[in-house]
mmCIF file of C-alpha atoms in Angstrom:
data_model
loop_
_atom_site.group_PDB
_atom_site.id
_atom_site.type_symbol
_atom_site.label_atom_id
_atom_site.label_comp_id
_atom_site.label_asym_id
_atom_site.label_seq_id
_atom_site.Cartn_x
_atom_site.Cartn_y
_atom_site.Cartn_z
ATOM 1 C CA MET A 906 0.000 0.000 0.000
ATOM 2 C CA ALA A 907 1.235 3.513 -0.811
ATOM 3 C CA ALA A 908 1.926 6.182 1.816
ATOM 4 C CA ARG A 909 3.879 9.366 2.566
ATOM 5 C CA TYR A 910 6.704 9.158 5.053
ATOM 6 C CA TYR A 911 8.248 11.927 7.193
ATOM 7 C CA ASP A 912 11.378 10.795 8.989
ATOM 8 C CA GLY A 913 11.064 13.366 11.790
ATOM 9 C CA VAL A 914 14.626 14.592 11.201
ATOM 10 C CA THR A 915 14.479 16.423 7.876
ATOM 11 C CA ALA A 916 11.698 18.305 6.104
ATOM 12 C CA ASP A 917 11.721 15.861 3.214
ATOM 13 C CA VAL A 918 8.625 13.893 2.240
ATOM 14 C CA GLN A 919 9.124 10.421 0.790
ATOM 15 C CA GLU A 920 6.606 8.490 -1.255
ATOM 16 C CA VAL A 921 6.854 4.943 0.136
ATOM 17 C CA MET A 922 5.297 1.489 -0.038
ATOM 18 C CA LEU A 923 4.283 -0.435 3.075
ATOM 19 C CA LYS A 924 4.713 -4.115 3.809
ATOM 20 C CA ILE A 925 3.437 -5.570 7.053
ATOM 21 C CA THR A 926 4.290 -8.740 8.893
ATOM 22 C CA ALA A 927 3.067 -10.108 12.220
ATOM 23 C CA GLN A 928 5.872 -8.256 14.026
ATOM 24 C CA GLU A 929 6.683 -5.121 12.095
ATOM 25 C CA LEU A 930 5.742 -2.635 9.412
ATOM 26 C CA LEU A 931 8.308 -2.238 6.660
ATOM 27 C CA ILE A 932 8.549 1.185 5.013
ATOM 28 C CA CYS A 933 10.180 0.801 1.597
ATOM 29 C CA ARG A 934 11.202 2.897 -1.403
ATOM 30 C CA PRO A 935 8.983 2.029 -4.396
ATOM 31 C CA ALA A 936 11.836 2.175 -6.899
ATOM 32 C CA ASP A 937 14.075 -0.561 -5.467
ATOM 33 C CA SER A 938 12.081 -1.880 -2.465
ATOM 34 C CA ALA A 939 14.943 -0.799 -0.174
ATOM 35 C CA VAL A 940 13.794 -0.615 3.454
ATOM 36 C CA VAL A 941 13.665 2.972 4.691
ATOM 37 C CA ALA A 942 12.467 2.170 8.227
ATOM 38 C CA ARG A 943 11.136 -0.700 10.324
ATOM 39 C CA TRP A 944 8.368 -0.003 12.775
ATOM 40 C CA PRO A 945 7.559 -2.628 15.397
ATOM 41 C CA VAL A 946 3.822 -3.224 15.338
ATOM 42 C CA ALA A 947 3.634 -3.045 19.127
ATOM 43 C CA ASP A 948 5.103 0.477 19.090
ATOM 44 C CA MET A 949 2.800 1.952 16.438
ATOM 45 C CA LEU A 950 0.038 4.379 17.372
ATOM 46 C CA VAL A 951 -2.514 6.635 15.694
ATOM 47 C CA LEU A 952 -2.459 10.378 16.384
ATOM 48 C CA GLY A 953 -6.110 11.278 16.601
ATOM 49 C CA ASP A 954 -8.819 9.292 14.825
ATOM 50 C CA SER A 955 -10.752 9.280 11.586
ATOM 51 C CA HIS A 956 -13.906 10.305 13.447
ATOM 52 C CA HIS A 957 -12.600 13.866 13.473
ATOM 53 C CA GLU A 958 -9.741 13.963 10.943
ATOM 54 C CA ALA A 959 -9.719 13.101 7.261
ATOM 55 C CA VAL A 960 -6.331 11.335 7.471
ATOM 56 C CA PRO A 961 -4.995 10.782 10.998
ATOM 57 C CA PRO A 962 -1.214 10.182 10.924
ATOM 58 C CA LEU A 963 0.510 7.029 12.074
ATOM 59 C CA ALA A 964 3.431 7.477 14.455
ATOM 60 C CA LEU A 965 6.132 5.402 16.105
ATOM 61 C CA SER A 966 6.297 5.667 19.871
ATOM 62 C CA GLY A 967 9.332 7.693 20.956
ATOM 63 C CA SER A 968 9.951 9.047 17.454
ATOM 64 C CA ASP A 969 8.978 12.176 15.513
ATOM 65 C CA ALA A 970 8.516 10.157 12.330
ATOM 66 C CA ARG A 971 5.062 10.169 10.744
ATOM 67 C CA LEU A 972 3.297 8.056 8.159
ATOM 68 C CA ILE A 973 0.264 9.211 6.121
ATOM 69 C CA VAL A 974 -1.945 6.634 4.396
ATOM 70 C CA GLU A 975 -4.382 8.550 2.203
ATOM 71 C CA ASP A 976 -6.468 5.700 0.791
ATOM 72 C CA PRO A 977 -9.350 4.742 3.178
ATOM 73 C CA ALA A 978 -9.422 1.188 1.793
ATOM 74 C CA TRP A 979 -5.737 0.694 2.546
ATOM 75 C CA ARG A 980 -6.207 2.148 6.024
ATOM 76 C CA ALA A 981 -9.027 -0.332 6.605
ATOM 77 C CA GLN A 982 -6.776 -3.160 5.371
ATOM 78 C CA LEU A 983 -4.028 -2.025 7.723
ATOM 79 C CA VAL A 984 -6.502 -2.073 10.631
ATOM 80 C CA SER A 985 -7.641 -5.591 9.705
ATOM 81 C CA LEU A 986 -4.016 -6.729 10.056
ATOM 82 C CA VAL A 987 -3.270 -4.645 13.171
ATOM 83 C CA PRO A 988 -6.503 -4.211 15.206
ATOM 84 C CA ALA A 989 -4.733 -1.839 17.625
ATOM 85 C CA LEU A 990 -4.757 0.744 14.825
ATOM 86 C CA LYS A 991 -8.581 0.856 14.787
ATOM 87 C CA PRO A 992 -8.756 4.700 15.203
ATOM 88 C CA LEU A 993 -7.195 4.868 11.728
ATOM 89 C CA ALA A 994 -10.377 3.645 10.012
ATOM 90 C CA LEU A 995 -13.363 4.743 12.082
ATOM 91 C CA GLU A 996 -16.474 6.042 10.331
ATOM 92 C CA PRO A 997 -16.328 9.836 9.990
ATOM 93 C CA VAL A 998 -18.685 11.741 12.257
ATOM 94 C CA ARG A 999 -21.820 12.904 10.481
ATOM 95 C CA VAL A 1000 -21.607 16.656 10.902
ATOM 96 C CA ALA A 1001 -25.064 17.680 9.685
ATOM 97 C CA PRO A 1002 -27.120 16.015 12.484
ATOM 98 C CA ARG A 1003 -24.790 17.345 15.160
ATOM 99 C CA LEU A 1004 -24.799 20.817 13.650
ATOM 100 C CA GLY A 1005 -28.579 20.702 13.509
ATOM 101 C CA ALA A 1006 -28.784 19.614 17.142
ATOM 102 C CA TYR A 1007 -26.349 22.329 18.242
ATOM 103 C CA SER A 1008 -28.271 24.944 16.253
ATOM 104 C CA LEU A 1009 -31.565 23.904 17.841
ATOM 105 C CA ALA A 1010 -29.942 24.008 21.274
ATOM 106 C CA ILE A 1011 -28.623 27.526 20.652
ATOM 107 C CA VAL A 1012 -31.994 28.715 19.362
ATOM 108 C CA ALA A 1013 -33.705 27.207 22.409
ATOM 109 C CA LEU A 1014 -31.135 28.799 24.728
ATOM 110 C CA VAL A 1015 -31.552 32.212 23.100
ATOM 111 C CA GLY A 1016 -35.331 31.888 23.250
ATOM 112 C CA LEU A 1017 -35.249 30.902 26.909
ATOM 113 C CA PHE A 1018 -32.813 33.684 27.789
ATOM 114 C CA TRP A 1019 -34.790 36.262 25.836
ATOM 115 C CA SER A 1020 -38.039 35.163 27.461
ATOM 116 C CA ALA A 1021 -36.360 35.557 30.836
ATOM 117 C CA VAL A 1022 -35.209 39.075 29.890
ATOM 118 C CA GLU A 1023 -38.682 40.021 28.630
ATOM 119 C CA PHE A 1024 -40.554 38.468 31.560
ATOM 120 C CA GLY A 1025 -38.068 39.723 34.120
ATOM 121 C CA THR A 1026 -38.111 43.245 32.700
ATOM 122 C CA GLU A 1027 -41.872 43.458 32.583
ATOM 123 C CA TYR A 1028 -42.815 41.733 35.834
ATOM 124 C CA ALA A 1029 -39.817 41.198 38.091
ATOM 125 C CA VAL A 1030 -37.966 44.509 37.690
ATOM 126 C CA PRO A 1031 -40.732 46.619 39.252
ATOM 127 C CA LEU A 1032 -40.387 44.423 42.337
ATOM 128 C CA LEU A 1033 -36.793 45.561 42.860
ATOM 129 C CA PRO A 1034 -36.492 47.477 46.132
ATOM 130 C CA TYR A 1035 -37.295 51.112 45.444
ATOM 131 C CA ALA A 1036 -34.361 52.184 47.616
ATOM 132 C CA LEU A 1037 -32.024 50.381 45.203
ATOM 133 C CA GLN A 1038 -33.611 52.127 42.209
ATOM 134 C CA ALA A 1039 -33.318 55.483 43.973
ATOM 135 C CA ARG A 1040 -29.618 54.937 44.764
ATOM 136 C CA LEU A 1041 -28.964 54.070 41.130
ATOM 137 C CA GLY A 1042 -30.807 57.175 39.974
ATOM 138 C CA GLU A 1043 -28.940 59.410 42.436
ATOM 139 C CA THR A 1044 -25.603 57.998 41.302
ATOM 140 C CA VAL A 1045 -26.401 58.717 37.658
ATOM 141 C CA LEU A 1046 -27.768 62.142 38.590
ATOM 142 C CA ASP A 1047 -24.545 63.107 40.365
ATOM 143 C CA GLU A 1048 -22.500 62.133 37.312
ATOM 144 C CA LEU A 1049 -24.784 63.961 34.881
ATOM 145 C CA LEU A 1050 -24.922 67.161 36.893
ATOM 146 C CA ALA A 1051 -21.263 67.272 37.923
ATOM 147 C CA ASP A 1052 -20.370 70.028 35.432
ATOM 148 C CA LYS A 1053 -23.833 71.520 34.906
ATOM 149 C CA GLU A 1054 -25.444 74.646 36.355
ATOM 150 C CA ILE A 1055 -28.601 73.768 38.279
ATOM 151 C CA CYS A 1056 -31.509 76.220 38.369
ATOM 152 C CA ASP A 1057 -32.636 76.920 41.926
ATOM 153 C CA GLY A 1058 -35.594 79.294 41.702
ATOM 154 C CA ARG A 1059 -37.683 77.989 44.583
ATOM 155 C CA ALA A 1060 -41.105 79.052 43.298
ATOM 156 C CA GLY A 1061 -40.470 77.618 39.811
ATOM 157 C CA LEU A 1062 -39.166 74.325 41.183
ATOM 158 C CA ALA A 1063 -42.128 74.123 43.557
ATOM 159 C CA ALA A 1064 -44.543 74.640 40.653
ATOM 160 C CA ILE A 1065 -43.132 71.938 38.406
ATOM 161 C CA ASN A 1066 -42.669 69.473 41.274
ATOM 162 C CA ARG A 1067 -46.228 70.124 42.417
ATOM 163 C CA LEU A 1068 -47.613 69.261 38.983
ATOM 164 C CA ALA A 1069 -45.317 66.230 38.629
ATOM 165 C CA ASN A 1070 -46.593 64.740 41.869
ATOM 166 C CA ASP A 1071 -50.219 65.617 41.074
ATOM 167 C CA LEU A 1072 -49.912 63.652 37.830
ATOM 168 C CA ALA A 1073 -48.155 60.778 39.576
ATOM 169 C CA ARG A 1074 -50.941 60.565 42.177
ATOM 170 C CA GLU A 1075 -53.474 60.604 39.318
ATOM 171 C CA ALA A 1076 -51.781 57.362 38.210
ATOM 172 C CA SER A 1077 -51.818 56.003 41.807
ATOM 173 C CA TYR A 1078 -48.023 56.153 41.907
ATOM 174 C CA LYS A 1079 -46.930 55.944 45.533
ATOM 175 C CA HIS A 1080 -43.419 57.440 45.440
ATOM 176 C CA GLU A 1081 -42.326 61.066 45.523
ATOM 177 C CA VAL A 1082 -41.225 62.490 42.156
ATOM 178 C CA THR A 1083 -38.375 65.007 42.065
ATOM 179 C CA VAL A 1084 -37.770 67.350 39.125
ATOM 180 C CA HIS A 1085 -34.374 69.023 38.593
ATOM 181 C CA ILE A 1086 -33.884 71.812 36.047
ATOM 182 C CA VAL A 1087 -30.537 72.197 34.286
ATOM 183 C CA LYS A 1088 -29.652 75.564 32.792
ATOM 184 C CA GLY A 1089 -29.294 75.559 29.020
ATOM 185 C CA GLY A 1090 -30.000 72.954 26.373
ATOM 186 C CA PRO A 1091 -30.804 70.813 24.597
ATOM 187 C CA VAL A 1092 -34.580 71.196 24.355
ATOM 188 C CA ASN A 1093 -35.156 67.954 26.181
ATOM 189 C CA ALA A 1094 -36.199 66.160 29.346
ATOM 190 C CA PHE A 1095 -35.605 62.632 30.581
ATOM 191 C CA THR A 1096 -36.242 60.324 33.517
ATOM 192 C CA LEU A 1097 -33.857 58.373 35.758
ATOM 193 C CA PRO A 1098 -34.584 55.418 38.055
ATOM 194 C CA GLY A 1099 -35.928 56.449 41.430
ATOM 195 C CA SER A 1100 -38.563 58.937 40.097
ATOM 196 C CA ILE A 1101 -35.956 61.552 39.160
ATOM 197 C CA LEU A 1102 -36.786 63.901 36.275
ATOM 198 C CA ILE A 1103 -34.325 66.174 34.471
ATOM 199 C CA PHE A 1104 -35.592 69.192 32.522
ATOM 200 C CA TYR A 1105 -33.415 71.570 30.529
ATOM 201 C CA SER A 1106 -34.316 75.229 30.877
ATOM 202 C CA ASP A 1107 -34.207 75.759 27.089
ATOM 203 C CA LEU A 1108 -37.298 73.571 26.827
ATOM 204 C CA ILE A 1109 -39.169 75.794 29.269
ATOM 205 C CA GLU A 1110 -37.963 79.016 27.648
ATOM 206 C CA GLN A 1111 -38.825 77.900 24.108
ATOM 207 C CA ALA A 1112 -42.247 76.490 24.977
ATOM 208 C CA LYS A 1113 -45.087 78.456 23.367
ATOM 209 C CA ASP A 1114 -47.232 78.132 26.492
ATOM 210 C CA SER A 1115 -47.484 76.289 29.791
ATOM 211 C CA SER A 1116 -49.477 73.420 28.250
ATOM 212 C CA GLN A 1117 -46.404 72.301 26.285
ATOM 213 C CA VAL A 1118 -44.255 72.070 29.424
ATOM 214 C CA ALA A 1119 -47.125 70.277 31.170
ATOM 215 C CA GLY A 1120 -47.366 67.894 28.211
ATOM 216 C CA VAL A 1121 -43.658 67.056 28.317
ATOM 217 C CA LEU A 1122 -43.841 66.656 32.084
ATOM 218 C CA ALA A 1123 -46.847 64.326 31.761
ATOM 219 C CA HIS A 1124 -44.943 62.284 29.181
ATOM 220 C CA GLU A 1125 -42.035 61.884 31.610
ATOM 221 C CA ILE A 1126 -44.447 60.908 34.389
ATOM 222 C CA GLY A 1127 -45.665 58.222 31.972
ATOM 223 C CA HIS A 1128 -42.129 56.841 31.985
ATOM 224 C CA VAL A 1129 -42.046 57.001 35.780
ATOM 225 C CA VAL A 1130 -45.315 55.195 36.477
ATOM 226 C CA HIS A 1131 -44.472 52.396 34.013
ATOM 227 C CA ASP A 1132 -40.994 51.910 35.532
ATOM 228 C CA HIS A 1133 -39.392 52.534 32.132
ATOM 229 C CA PRO A 1134 -36.028 53.808 33.448
ATOM 230 C CA ILE A 1135 -35.173 50.728 35.522
ATOM 231 C CA LYS A 1136 -36.734 48.416 32.913
ATOM 232 C CA GLY A 1137 -34.516 49.996 30.279
ATOM 233 C CA VAL A 1138 -31.390 49.502 32.372
ATOM 234 C CA VAL A 1139 -32.144 45.848 33.106
ATOM 235 C CA ARG A 1140 -33.232 45.075 29.539
ATOM 236 C CA ALA A 1141 -30.109 46.657 28.049
ATOM 237 C CA TYR A 1142 -27.934 44.698 30.483
ATOM 238 C CA GLY A 1143 -29.777 41.471 29.631
ATOM 239 C CA ILE A 1144 -29.339 42.020 25.879
ATOM 240 C CA GLU A 1145 -25.644 42.754 26.331
ATOM 241 C CA LEU A 1146 -25.190 39.635 28.453
ATOM 242 C CA LEU A 1147 -27.020 37.510 25.867
ATOM 243 C CA PHE A 1148 -24.740 38.630 23.050
ATOM 244 C CA LYS A 1149 -21.664 38.090 25.210
ATOM 245 C CA VAL A 1150 -22.802 34.511 25.794
ATOM 246 C CA LEU A 1151 -23.377 33.972 22.068
ATOM 247 C CA THR A 1152 -20.085 35.552 20.956
ATOM 248 C CA GLY A 1153 -17.888 34.276 23.764
ATOM 249 C CA GLY A 1154 -17.175 37.880 24.679
ATOM 250 C CA TYR A 1155 -14.014 38.107 22.598
ATOM 251 C CA SER A 1156 -14.813 37.749 18.889
ATOM 252 C CA ASP A 1157 -14.466 41.207 17.314
ATOM 253 C CA ILE A 1158 -16.681 40.417 14.332
ATOM 254 C CA LEU A 1159 -19.410 38.705 16.318
ATOM 255 C CA SER A 1160 -19.197 41.262 19.101
ATOM 256 C CA THR A 1161 -19.667 44.061 16.575
ATOM 257 C CA PHE A 1162 -22.688 42.268 15.141
ATOM 258 C CA GLY A 1163 -23.930 41.573 18.659
ATOM 259 C CA SER A 1164 -23.565 45.207 19.687
ATOM 260 C CA GLY A 1165 -25.495 46.320 16.616
ATOM 261 C CA GLY A 1166 -28.216 43.744 17.187
ATOM 262 C CA GLY A 1167 -28.402 44.597 20.876
ATOM 263 C CA ALA A 1168 -28.682 48.280 20.071
ATOM 264 C CA LEU A 1169 -31.461 47.559 17.569
ATOM 265 C CA LEU A 1170 -33.437 45.553 20.134
ATOM 266 C CA ALA A 1171 -32.921 48.225 22.773
ATOM 267 C CA MET A 1172 -34.149 50.909 20.359
ATOM 268 C CA ARG A 1173 -37.206 48.848 19.498
ATOM 269 C CA ASN A 1174 -38.037 48.693 23.205
ATOM 270 C CA GLY A 1175 -37.293 52.409 23.485
ATOM 271 C CA ARG A 1176 -39.912 53.189 20.846
ATOM 272 C CA ALA A 1177 -42.462 51.066 22.705
ATOM 273 C CA PHE A 1178 -41.675 52.945 25.927
ATOM 274 C CA GLU A 1179 -42.090 56.321 24.188
ATOM 275 C CA ARG A 1180 -45.477 55.386 22.752
ATOM 276 C CA GLU A 1181 -46.660 54.155 26.144
ATOM 277 C CA ALA A 1182 -45.420 57.319 27.874
ATOM 278 C CA ASP A 1183 -47.158 59.528 25.287
ATOM 279 C CA ALA A 1184 -50.481 57.756 25.767
ATOM 280 C CA THR A 1185 -50.187 57.733 29.550
ATOM 281 C CA GLY A 1186 -49.203 61.398 29.726
ATOM 282 C CA VAL A 1187 -52.241 62.501 27.717
ATOM 283 C CA ARG A 1188 -54.532 60.268 29.767
ATOM 284 C CA LEU A 1189 -53.252 61.648 33.091
ATOM 285 C CA LEU A 1190 -53.762 65.238 31.960
ATOM 286 C CA GLU A 1191 -57.304 64.466 30.833
ATOM 287 C CA GLN A 1192 -58.105 62.588 34.043
ATOM 288 C CA GLY A 1193 -57.047 65.640 36.032
ATOM 289 C CA GLY A 1194 -59.192 67.946 33.917
ATOM 290 C CA LEU A 1195 -56.102 69.689 32.501
ATOM 291 C CA ARG A 1196 -55.320 70.855 28.982
ATOM 292 C CA ALA A 1197 -53.873 67.862 27.139
ATOM 293 C CA ASP A 1198 -53.049 69.432 23.777
ATOM 294 C CA GLY A 1199 -49.540 70.425 24.833
ATOM 295 C CA VAL A 1200 -48.051 67.016 23.991
ATOM 296 C CA SER A 1201 -48.960 67.214 20.296
ATOM 297 C CA THR A 1202 -48.250 70.953 19.954
ATOM 298 C CA PHE A 1203 -44.785 70.416 21.424
ATOM 299 C CA PHE A 1204 -44.098 67.735 18.805
ATOM 300 C CA GLU A 1205 -45.461 70.057 16.100
ATOM 301 C CA GLN A 1206 -43.065 72.757 17.248
ATOM 302 C CA MET A 1207 -40.171 70.278 17.115
ATOM 303 C CA LEU A 1208 -41.159 69.298 13.577
ATOM 304 C CA GLU A 1209 -41.305 72.948 12.500
ATOM 305 C CA LYS A 1210 -37.713 73.408 13.622
ATOM 306 C CA GLU A 1211 -36.518 70.115 12.097
ATOM 307 C CA PRO A 1212 -38.834 69.223 9.186
ATOM 308 C CA ALA A 1213 -36.579 66.292 8.186
ATOM 309 C CA ASP A 1214 -37.507 64.502 11.448
ATOM 310 C CA ALA A 1215 -34.451 62.599 12.660
ATOM 311 C CA ALA A 1216 -36.612 59.746 13.992
ATOM 312 C CA THR A 1217 -38.113 59.064 10.554
ATOM 313 C CA ALA A 1218 -34.731 59.363 8.839
ATOM 314 C CA ALA A 1219 -33.145 56.904 11.279
ATOM 315 C CA GLY A 1220 -35.883 54.327 10.649
ATOM 316 C CA ILE A 1221 -35.424 51.150 12.691
ATOM 317 C CA TRP A 1222 -32.341 52.671 14.297
ATOM 318 C CA SER A 1223 -34.378 55.408 15.948
ATOM 319 C CA SER A 1224 -35.037 55.165 19.677
ATOM 320 C CA HIS A 1225 -38.215 57.244 19.221
ATOM 321 C CA PRO A 1226 -41.280 56.805 16.986
ATOM 322 C CA PRO A 1227 -41.642 59.174 13.999
ATOM 323 C CA THR A 1228 -42.734 62.618 15.190
ATOM 324 C CA ARG A 1229 -45.734 62.803 12.822
ATOM 325 C CA GLU A 1230 -46.998 59.521 14.226
ATOM 326 C CA ARG A 1231 -46.716 60.905 17.759
ATOM 327 C CA ILE A 1232 -48.550 64.093 16.792
ATOM 328 C CA GLU A 1233 -51.501 62.151 15.388
ATOM 329 C CA ALA A 1234 -51.614 59.824 18.409
ATOM 330 C CA THR A 1235 -51.644 62.651 20.982
ATOM 331 C CA LYS A 1236 -53.825 65.295 19.319
ATOM 332 C CA ARG A 1237 -56.391 66.670 21.759
ATOM 333 C CA PRO A 1238 -58.566 69.796 21.947
ATOM 334 C CA SER A 1239 -57.326 72.786 23.925
ATOM 335 C CA SER A 1240 -60.114 72.403 26.493
ATOM 336 C CA GLY A 1241 -59.409 71.901 30.170
ATOM 337 C CA ARG A 1242 -57.888 74.164 32.780
ATOM 338 C CA PRO A 1243 -54.221 75.266 32.642
ATOM 339 C CA ALA A 1244 -51.805 72.957 34.453
ATOM 340 C CA PHE A 1245 -50.013 75.948 36.005
ATOM 341 C CA SER A 1246 -51.490 79.097 37.473
ATOM 342 C CA ALA A 1247 -50.289 82.394 35.950
ATOM 343 C CA SER A 1248 -47.934 82.986 38.888
ATOM 344 C CA GLU A 1249 -46.565 79.422 38.748
ATOM 345 C CA TRP A 1250 -45.900 79.694 35.014
ATOM 346 C CA GLN A 1251 -44.101 83.009 35.494
ATOM 347 C CA ALA A 1252 -42.019 81.532 38.316
ATOM 348 C CA LEU A 1253 -41.142 78.518 36.162
ATOM 349 C CA ARG A 1254 -40.079 80.777 33.295
ATOM 350 C CA ASN A 1255 -37.750 82.580 35.712
ATOM 351 C CA VAL A 1256 -36.499 79.470 37.512
ATOM 352 C CA CYS A 1257 -32.913 79.990 36.345
ATOM 353 C CA LYS A 1258 -32.758 83.758 36.956
#
């Protein structure tokens, strides 16, 4: 039988013929049948097995020499003569069934993990001790406000905090809400865990009337009463952990894909949160007998300033729904009493002075 022989000393490869007896394997040159090497049968071994390798090499114990027998039929014949070399001629592993089983296992694992993230976020997260949520929110607040100027007009802060807590009580929310106002821009507001709201003074200054500030505040209260801030933190952490498990935490390509996929899932959840906060904010204003048109008019004002609408342009990568969609969903008549008295609105407009 033909084979390739490596003597373990030089880099040369020799094409050889094999002859086997009861005691030894003779490795010969094909041209003149001269013996190149004699391998005692008792000292021969197989490096690996044909389950996992196309051609596992034969070796001689205590030597770096190697022998490669390419032909499966000849390997099987060699095994029939030397049963100890059985790993040389095992049936190859069928990859497709194993790959299918592994794929199903991964899909099941991802599904189970994702269900745990979804269920835990929706039902278990709100059960986290409120003190823990508050500490997390305070920690983030300290970092965010470290280099910012905080507005401290007492009457203005009292007015916006009064309305925030009125709206929260309208939703039967049992914790105290605290609103902080940061001087300057952007025209924005957001919510932290622990019922902490951040408003930028540019939003208040650029609002056409008090109903717009009340509308934005009601929207943020919607986030508060639905536990969106802590849900968002836990969900983002769960998504990140899932992709780390799938990528092993070290593959650059897979980690990049995982980060993109995780971001996309987080943004999808962000859009759901925004829609829920919009609807809840309008409902709370209406329940309290207050003007509820400020939510849609604020969005209209945003669209006037940026007609391109970044949310629409970003498509699935947007963390917010399209602005036109939000306007249509929150349109209400201008009926109802003002959320702020004239003196409260004036104090709020001067909160940073």
